[in-house]
Amino acid sequence: MTTTVESPVGTPAGVLSPQYRALSIGLVALVTLQAFEAMAVATAMPVVARELDGMSLYNLAFSATLAASVIATVLGGRWSDVRGPLRPIGAGVVTFVAGLLLAGLAPTMELFVAGRFVQGLGTGLTQVALYVLVARAYPPEMHPRVFAAFSAAWVVPSMIGPAIAGFIAESLDWRWIFLGVTVIVVPSALLLWRGMSGRAVHEAVAAPAPGLGRKLVYATLTAVAAALIQYGSALKLAGLPLLAAGIVLLAVSLPKLLLPGSLRAARGLPTGPLLRGLAFGSYTAAEVLIPLMLKYERGLSVTAAGIVLTIGALGWSTGSWLKGRGLIGNMAALRGGALLIAAGISLVTLVLIDPLPLVLAHVGMAAVGLGIGVLHPTVSVLVLEMSKEGEEGNNSAAVGVGESVFTVVAVAVSGALFTAAAQNYAVGLVFTIGLALLGAVLAPRFVHPRAAGTMEGTAS
């Protein structure tokens, strides 16, 4: 299939114009709340584990959510294609709220982990269905602005979520982090439903097809593989068997969930999941190592190191805004974004040299954030535009799975390299730079110029 994608984007109606206001606010509110919960739980987890006497299950509280979201993303993508996006969104919201209540009221760590698993199911169902809803409820020229708003909805919680969660956990009760989000999710969903009233959304575009059961099995195996890789990399030499088993299992199961040709970067649509996975994996893995490096190698306080990451979040928001306004073309956003991520991490790595000023870290993280900010929504927009009607959910699910799995692998491998090199931060960060550079090399295979002033994406 050949899709012509205009770049730069024209001047679409605003996402907050009267005909889209309720829908847009509802969409962004749901994304924001799920993002806040994801950011806040990392801050509150030490308190939760201590109070519930569950330090042995600490990592599982995170892995359970990832495993569930991979499975639910596959289910939600196909469900949205066949039945329309509204049913999986409704099921996802109900499931997410159930998980929040289970976690917030959990008397034991085992039930808390179960709640986190249920939350992952709800998040996976909702997120992929929201992408399909965007494809069917907004005209194509508005997609960049909607996805820019989605990106901003993740950035803001990353800036304020940890501080709010820390205050609640220390001054009130960690349970209110989960119960409080529950109170706000329901009105947000109702606002989204109000925005859909009277709006034509195709309820049945793709015909039911066999094979969903097999894909769910492969999704489960992929989630298990990702968890094995995560645990194996954290156990040093003792974890090598788990790490190897996870890699083998992932090699068997992951290709069944991505688009045909994704792992060999086939030209066009199949490269989308790979490109986004490389970029987001590079970004996330670097963010794991950079605060530690700044604290233990340059003596920054936790707060000062956090400010560096906040600058990255502001850069992400700025990049998404620029792309949403149509100020950056698709190729510049994809290849340039990946190069900005690589260059920014390189600048931060230079801070390991004592005579060099710490301002390099601030400038570097701003570049990293700007790079992921322009690249991330661009992949989402182009995947929808390259997809045939009725395939938006399946293709968006492939991007979501690729992003999640590649991120886990990137964090695990960079951490393992860091540990194997006697805690050498440069070794781990150079690996993340390599991932971003590989993304820049592959970007033209996703969208490539055919004539001056045009961008053409070919899906094979």
XYZ file of C-alpha atoms in Angstrom:
460
model
C 0.000 0.000 0.000
C 1.260 3.497 -0.773
C 0.155 6.427 1.322
C 1.094 10.010 0.628
C 1.749 11.879 3.834
C 1.894 15.637 3.643
C 4.689 17.371 5.438
C 4.593 19.751 6.979
C 1.073 19.306 8.222
C -1.491 21.887 7.173
C -3.588 23.932 9.538
C -6.233 21.618 10.984
C -9.067 22.581 13.267
C -7.998 22.801 16.882
C -8.378 19.751 19.081
C -10.203 22.038 21.526
C -12.596 23.455 18.942
C -16.264 23.057 20.029
C -16.907 19.888 17.999
C -13.878 18.099 19.484
C -13.474 19.718 22.916
C -15.182 17.126 25.147
C -13.664 14.212 23.230
C -10.143 15.672 23.321
C -10.278 16.550 27.016
C -11.611 13.084 27.860
C -8.892 11.365 25.821
C -6.060 13.427 27.275
C -7.428 13.101 30.813
C -7.452 9.295 30.584
C -3.901 9.207 29.234
C -2.742 11.665 31.911
C -4.252 9.652 34.748
C -2.730 6.385 33.537
C 0.614 8.141 33.131
C 0.395 9.670 36.605
C -0.319 6.276 38.134
C 2.659 4.758 36.302
C 5.003 7.529 37.480
C 3.619 7.757 41.006
C 3.839 4.053 41.791
C 7.618 4.060 41.301
C 7.901 6.724 44.013
C 5.517 5.016 46.411
C 6.728 1.428 45.971
C 9.378 1.456 48.735
C 6.699 2.564 51.210
C 4.193 0.020 49.876
C 6.662 -2.873 50.038
C 7.749 -1.965 53.565
C 4.205 -1.599 54.917
C 2.970 -4.809 53.287
C 6.164 -6.706 54.171
C 6.709 -7.564 50.520
C 10.230 -6.589 49.497
C 10.656 -10.047 47.948
C 7.889 -9.166 45.469
C 9.118 -5.616 44.799
C 10.201 -6.167 41.188
C 7.184 -8.318 40.432
C 4.925 -5.327 41.107
C 6.429 -3.699 38.007
C 6.853 -6.810 35.855
C 3.239 -7.866 36.415
C 1.979 -4.624 34.885
C 4.262 -4.972 31.863
C 3.260 -8.589 31.273
C -0.434 -7.781 31.467
C -0.151 -4.738 29.188
C 1.596 -6.733 26.434
C -1.203 -9.313 26.470
C -3.987 -6.715 26.641
C -2.452 -4.621 23.855
C -2.696 -7.559 21.450
C -6.284 -8.274 22.495
C -7.319 -4.624 22.417
C -5.881 -4.029 18.977
C -7.840 -6.819 17.319
C -10.985 -6.088 19.333
C -10.884 -2.452 18.214
C -10.513 -3.421 14.556
C -13.411 -5.865 14.623
C -15.863 -4.201 17.033
C -14.741 -0.588 17.093
C -12.719 1.168 19.811
C -15.483 2.098 22.259
C -16.021 -1.365 23.759
C -12.346 -2.037 24.527
C -12.026 1.495 25.949
C -14.985 0.824 28.235
C -13.626 -2.564 29.264
C -10.169 -1.067 29.755
C -11.426 1.739 31.998
C -13.464 -0.675 34.137
C -10.508 -3.059 34.406
C -8.087 -0.238 35.233
C -10.391 1.043 37.985
C -10.756 -2.498 39.366
C -6.977 -2.824 39.477
C -6.627 0.542 41.239
C -9.181 -0.475 43.866
C -7.537 -3.878 44.379
C -4.101 -2.312 44.802
C -5.340 0.562 46.961
C -7.236 -1.736 49.342
C -4.761 -4.660 49.278
C -4.006 -6.059 52.762
C -1.053 -8.112 51.457
C 1.698 -7.677 48.882
C 0.357 -10.634 46.899
C -2.985 -8.897 46.382
C -1.208 -5.645 45.592
C 0.745 -7.381 42.801
C -2.531 -8.880 41.548
C -3.961 -5.369 41.452
C -0.989 -4.151 39.440
C -1.553 -6.994 36.965
C -5.191 -5.992 36.539
C -4.132 -2.367 36.043
C -1.804 -3.502 33.260
C -4.700 -5.254 31.537
C -6.769 -2.078 31.696
C -3.947 0.144 30.478
C -3.125 -2.129 27.536
C -6.751 -2.342 26.407
C -7.307 1.389 26.714
C -4.157 2.721 25.114
C -4.345 0.800 21.844
C -8.098 1.458 21.543
C -7.509 5.197 22.018
C -5.188 5.130 18.998
C -7.916 3.521 16.897
C -10.442 6.060 18.192
C -8.162 8.875 17.041
C -7.980 7.297 13.579
C -11.771 7.103 13.291
C -12.975 10.200 15.152
C -10.503 12.836 13.923
C -9.603 13.766 10.346
C -6.041 12.766 9.346
C -4.767 16.340 9.369
C -5.564 16.556 13.093
C -3.701 13.385 14.092
C -0.331 15.109 14.733
C -1.921 17.505 17.218
C -3.829 14.772 19.016
C -0.730 12.618 19.422
C 1.258 15.675 20.503
C -1.358 16.129 23.235
C -0.936 12.457 24.181
C 2.820 12.961 24.509
C 2.303 16.019 26.697
C -0.109 13.982 28.801
C 2.792 11.638 29.654
C 5.336 14.405 30.154
C 3.430 16.435 32.749
C 2.977 13.483 35.156
C 6.665 12.651 34.804
C 7.427 16.162 36.084
C 4.955 16.427 38.968
C 3.876 12.831 39.609
C 6.820 11.743 41.791
C 6.583 14.871 43.971
C 2.830 14.489 44.497
C 3.145 10.757 45.155
C 5.968 11.336 47.619
C 3.893 13.869 49.548
C 0.857 11.567 49.660
C 2.910 8.537 50.715
C 4.752 10.431 53.467
C 2.050 12.805 54.725
C -1.182 10.901 54.123
C -1.365 7.262 53.035
C 0.072 5.603 49.917
C -3.319 3.997 49.294
C -4.757 7.342 48.253
C -2.443 7.365 45.236
C -4.518 4.547 43.777
C -7.894 5.387 45.272
C -7.574 9.049 44.316
C -6.933 8.234 40.661
C -10.028 6.014 40.722
C -12.194 8.969 41.661
C -10.998 10.979 38.645
C -10.914 8.223 36.003
C -14.688 7.747 35.900
C -15.576 11.415 35.142
C -12.861 11.458 32.470
C -14.362 8.407 30.777
C -17.850 9.925 30.946
C -16.523 13.097 29.335
C -15.013 11.017 26.532
C -18.374 9.273 26.019
C -20.099 12.643 25.881
C -17.646 13.738 23.208
C -18.523 10.661 21.141
C -22.274 11.352 21.144
C -23.525 11.977 17.639
C -20.118 11.223 16.157
C -19.827 8.509 13.525
C -17.334 5.835 14.560
C -17.203 2.714 12.399
C -18.106 -0.119 14.727
C -17.189 -3.038 12.495
C -14.497 -2.486 9.887
C -12.376 -5.648 9.966
C -13.909 -9.074 9.612
C -13.285 -11.530 12.458
C -10.280 -13.686 11.661
C -8.804 -16.794 13.284
C -5.488 -16.678 15.045
C -6.221 -14.337 17.959
C -5.847 -17.167 20.451
C -2.393 -17.991 19.096
C -1.381 -14.337 19.257
C -2.458 -14.148 22.889
C -0.338 -17.211 23.645
C 2.646 -15.560 21.964
C 1.897 -12.335 23.860
C 2.010 -14.268 27.127
C 5.300 -15.904 26.141
C 6.716 -12.504 25.165
C 5.733 -11.047 28.525
C 7.369 -13.980 30.336
C 10.502 -13.562 28.205
C 10.698 -9.855 29.031
C 10.370 -10.619 32.739
C 13.122 -13.276 32.538
C 15.437 -10.815 30.807
C 14.708 -8.164 33.427
C 15.312 -10.499 36.364
C 18.287 -12.231 34.771
C 20.105 -8.974 34.116
C 19.614 -7.891 37.738
C 21.104 -11.080 39.215
C 24.573 -10.667 37.655
C 26.270 -14.015 36.933
C 23.612 -16.016 38.764
C 21.023 -14.625 36.386
C 22.722 -15.637 33.141
C 20.560 -18.771 32.668
C 17.394 -16.695 33.112
C 18.744 -14.041 30.758
C 19.592 -16.632 28.096
C 16.213 -18.352 28.460
C 14.441 -15.009 28.116
C 16.346 -14.118 24.953
C 15.593 -17.486 23.342
C 11.916 -17.277 24.261
C 11.715 -13.706 22.990
C 13.310 -14.690 19.667
C 10.544 -17.264 19.180
C 7.521 -15.268 20.364
C 8.144 -11.585 19.517
C 8.152 -11.958 15.690
C 4.626 -13.374 15.924
C 3.376 -10.118 17.489
C 5.163 -7.567 15.322
C 4.340 -6.848 11.701
C 5.828 -9.218 9.104
C 9.339 -7.988 8.338
C 9.664 -5.739 11.411
C 12.787 -7.382 12.803
C 14.559 -7.091 9.445
C 13.322 -3.506 9.036
C 11.323 -4.175 5.869
C 10.658 -0.914 4.079
C 7.533 0.956 5.137
C 5.065 0.109 7.864
C 6.936 -2.891 9.384
C 9.797 -0.613 10.473
C 7.461 1.429 12.705
C 7.530 -0.863 15.782
C 11.294 -1.320 15.463
C 12.009 2.399 15.124
C 9.858 3.361 18.095
C 11.267 0.545 20.199
C 14.852 1.581 19.504
C 14.184 5.261 20.225
C 12.114 4.816 23.367
C 14.359 2.012 24.609
C 17.409 4.253 24.206
C 15.674 7.129 25.995
C 14.419 5.030 28.925
C 17.636 3.065 29.450
C 19.629 6.313 29.530
C 17.202 7.806 32.060
C 17.834 4.832 34.356
C 21.606 5.358 34.407
C 21.905 9.156 34.259
C 20.582 10.010 37.764
C 22.923 7.433 39.311
C 25.852 8.816 37.328
C 25.143 12.400 38.338
C 24.785 11.482 42.008
C 27.705 9.118 42.460
C 30.188 10.452 39.904
C 29.532 14.199 40.111
C 28.088 14.443 43.613
C 24.692 15.927 42.766
C 21.824 15.573 45.198
C 18.828 13.456 44.265
C 16.849 16.656 43.702
C 19.509 18.185 41.447
C 19.766 14.994 39.418
C 15.981 14.949 39.137
C 16.018 18.464 37.707
C 18.131 17.167 34.817
C 15.428 14.605 34.021
C 12.763 17.295 34.342
C 14.577 19.294 31.668
C 14.346 16.211 29.457
C 10.591 16.056 30.098
C 10.259 19.721 29.130
C 12.211 18.990 25.972
C 9.798 16.143 25.157
C 6.828 18.464 25.605
C 8.455 21.103 23.390
C 9.254 18.584 20.659
C 5.698 17.231 20.663
C 4.327 20.767 20.443
C 6.587 21.629 17.503
C 5.578 18.475 15.651
C 1.919 18.962 16.452
C 2.047 22.470 14.999
C 3.431 21.102 11.740
C 6.761 22.916 12.117
C 8.871 19.806 11.524
C 8.611 17.412 8.570
C 8.260 13.674 9.059
C 11.756 12.706 7.965
C 13.324 15.439 10.082
C 11.276 14.267 13.064
C 12.255 10.613 12.667
C 15.897 10.734 11.660
C 16.607 14.075 13.358
C 14.842 12.947 16.516
C 16.946 9.789 16.760
C 20.136 11.785 16.139
C 19.142 14.294 18.840
C 18.688 11.434 21.308
C 22.145 10.071 20.462
C 23.798 13.490 20.586
C 22.086 14.410 23.850
C 23.124 11.204 25.628
C 26.652 11.761 24.327
C 26.728 15.225 25.914
C 25.509 13.850 29.235
C 28.150 11.111 29.107
C 30.875 13.741 28.744
C 29.996 14.963 32.251
C 31.954 11.931 33.497
C 35.044 14.017 32.708
C 35.432 16.117 35.865
C 36.711 19.379 34.326
C 33.686 19.619 32.031
C 30.764 21.701 33.333
C 27.549 20.095 34.557
C 25.573 22.337 32.237
C 26.387 19.786 29.513
C 24.035 17.368 31.259
C 21.223 19.921 31.190
C 21.767 20.743 27.527
C 22.117 17.069 26.671
C 18.867 16.033 28.356
C 17.045 18.904 26.662
C 18.247 17.498 23.319
C 17.249 13.951 24.291
C 13.776 15.110 25.284
C 13.364 17.167 22.134
C 14.376 14.171 20.024
C 11.939 11.704 21.549
C 9.285 14.429 21.595
C 9.311 14.838 17.809
C 9.879 11.154 16.986
C 7.366 9.441 19.261
C 4.113 11.023 17.981
C 5.342 10.971 14.380
C 5.536 7.170 14.405
C 1.989 6.992 15.803
C 0.625 9.317 13.112
C 2.340 7.571 10.224
C 1.351 4.087 11.387
C -2.300 5.145 11.284
C -1.922 6.813 7.899
C -0.180 3.784 6.390
C -2.722 1.332 7.807
C -5.620 0.022 5.781
C -9.053 0.614 7.250
C -9.691 -2.078 9.831
C -5.988 -2.650 10.547
C -5.314 0.399 12.741
C -5.721 -1.558 15.967
C -3.500 -4.459 14.928
C -0.747 -2.148 13.685
C -0.937 0.160 16.699
C -0.769 -2.902 18.956
C 2.404 -4.029 17.156
C 3.965 -0.617 17.830
C 2.946 -0.797 21.488
C 4.364 -4.294 21.925
C 7.586 -3.328 20.142
C 8.029 -0.260 22.316
C 7.410 -2.153 25.571
C 9.590 -5.149 24.791
C 12.499 -3.237 23.255
C 12.481 -0.902 26.253
C 12.721 -3.786 28.714
C 15.557 -5.321 26.703
C 17.377 -1.984 26.387
C 17.182 -1.334 30.139
C 18.258 -4.889 30.941
C 21.207 -4.985 28.516
C 22.498 -1.506 29.384
C 22.282 -2.393 33.073
C 24.064 -5.685 32.525
C 26.854 -3.971 30.573
C 27.158 -1.351 33.309
C 27.506 -4.065 35.954
C 29.855 -6.264 33.894
C 32.157 -3.284 33.287
C 32.582 -2.708 37.025
C 29.842 -0.052 37.125
C 31.241 1.915 34.225
C 28.506 4.370 33.256
C 30.100 5.177 29.915
C 29.758 1.556 28.746
C 26.041 1.437 29.525
C 25.354 4.858 27.991
C 27.335 4.110 24.820
C 25.008 1.154 24.277
C 21.984 3.476 24.458
C 23.662 5.860 22.013
C 24.116 2.943 19.615
C 20.396 2.129 19.790
C 19.472 5.705 18.891
C 21.964 5.799 16.017
C 20.545 2.549 14.661
C 17.124 4.200 14.741
C 18.476 7.125 12.715
C 19.894 4.714 10.132
C 16.573 2.859 9.823
C 14.329 5.954 9.710
C 14.430 6.308 5.886
C 13.118 2.751 5.587
C 9.961 3.799 7.407
C 9.268 7.051 5.571
C 11.449 8.236 2.722
C 11.401 11.195 0.322
C 10.274 10.633 -3.264
C 10.089 14.201 -4.517
C 10.845 17.644 -3.187
C 8.242 18.758 -0.690
C 6.528 15.391 -0.374
C 6.866 12.406 1.888
C 5.736 9.001 0.794
C 5.458 5.993 3.075
C 5.342 2.549 1.558
C 3.924 -0.375 3.496
C 5.015 -3.708 2.161
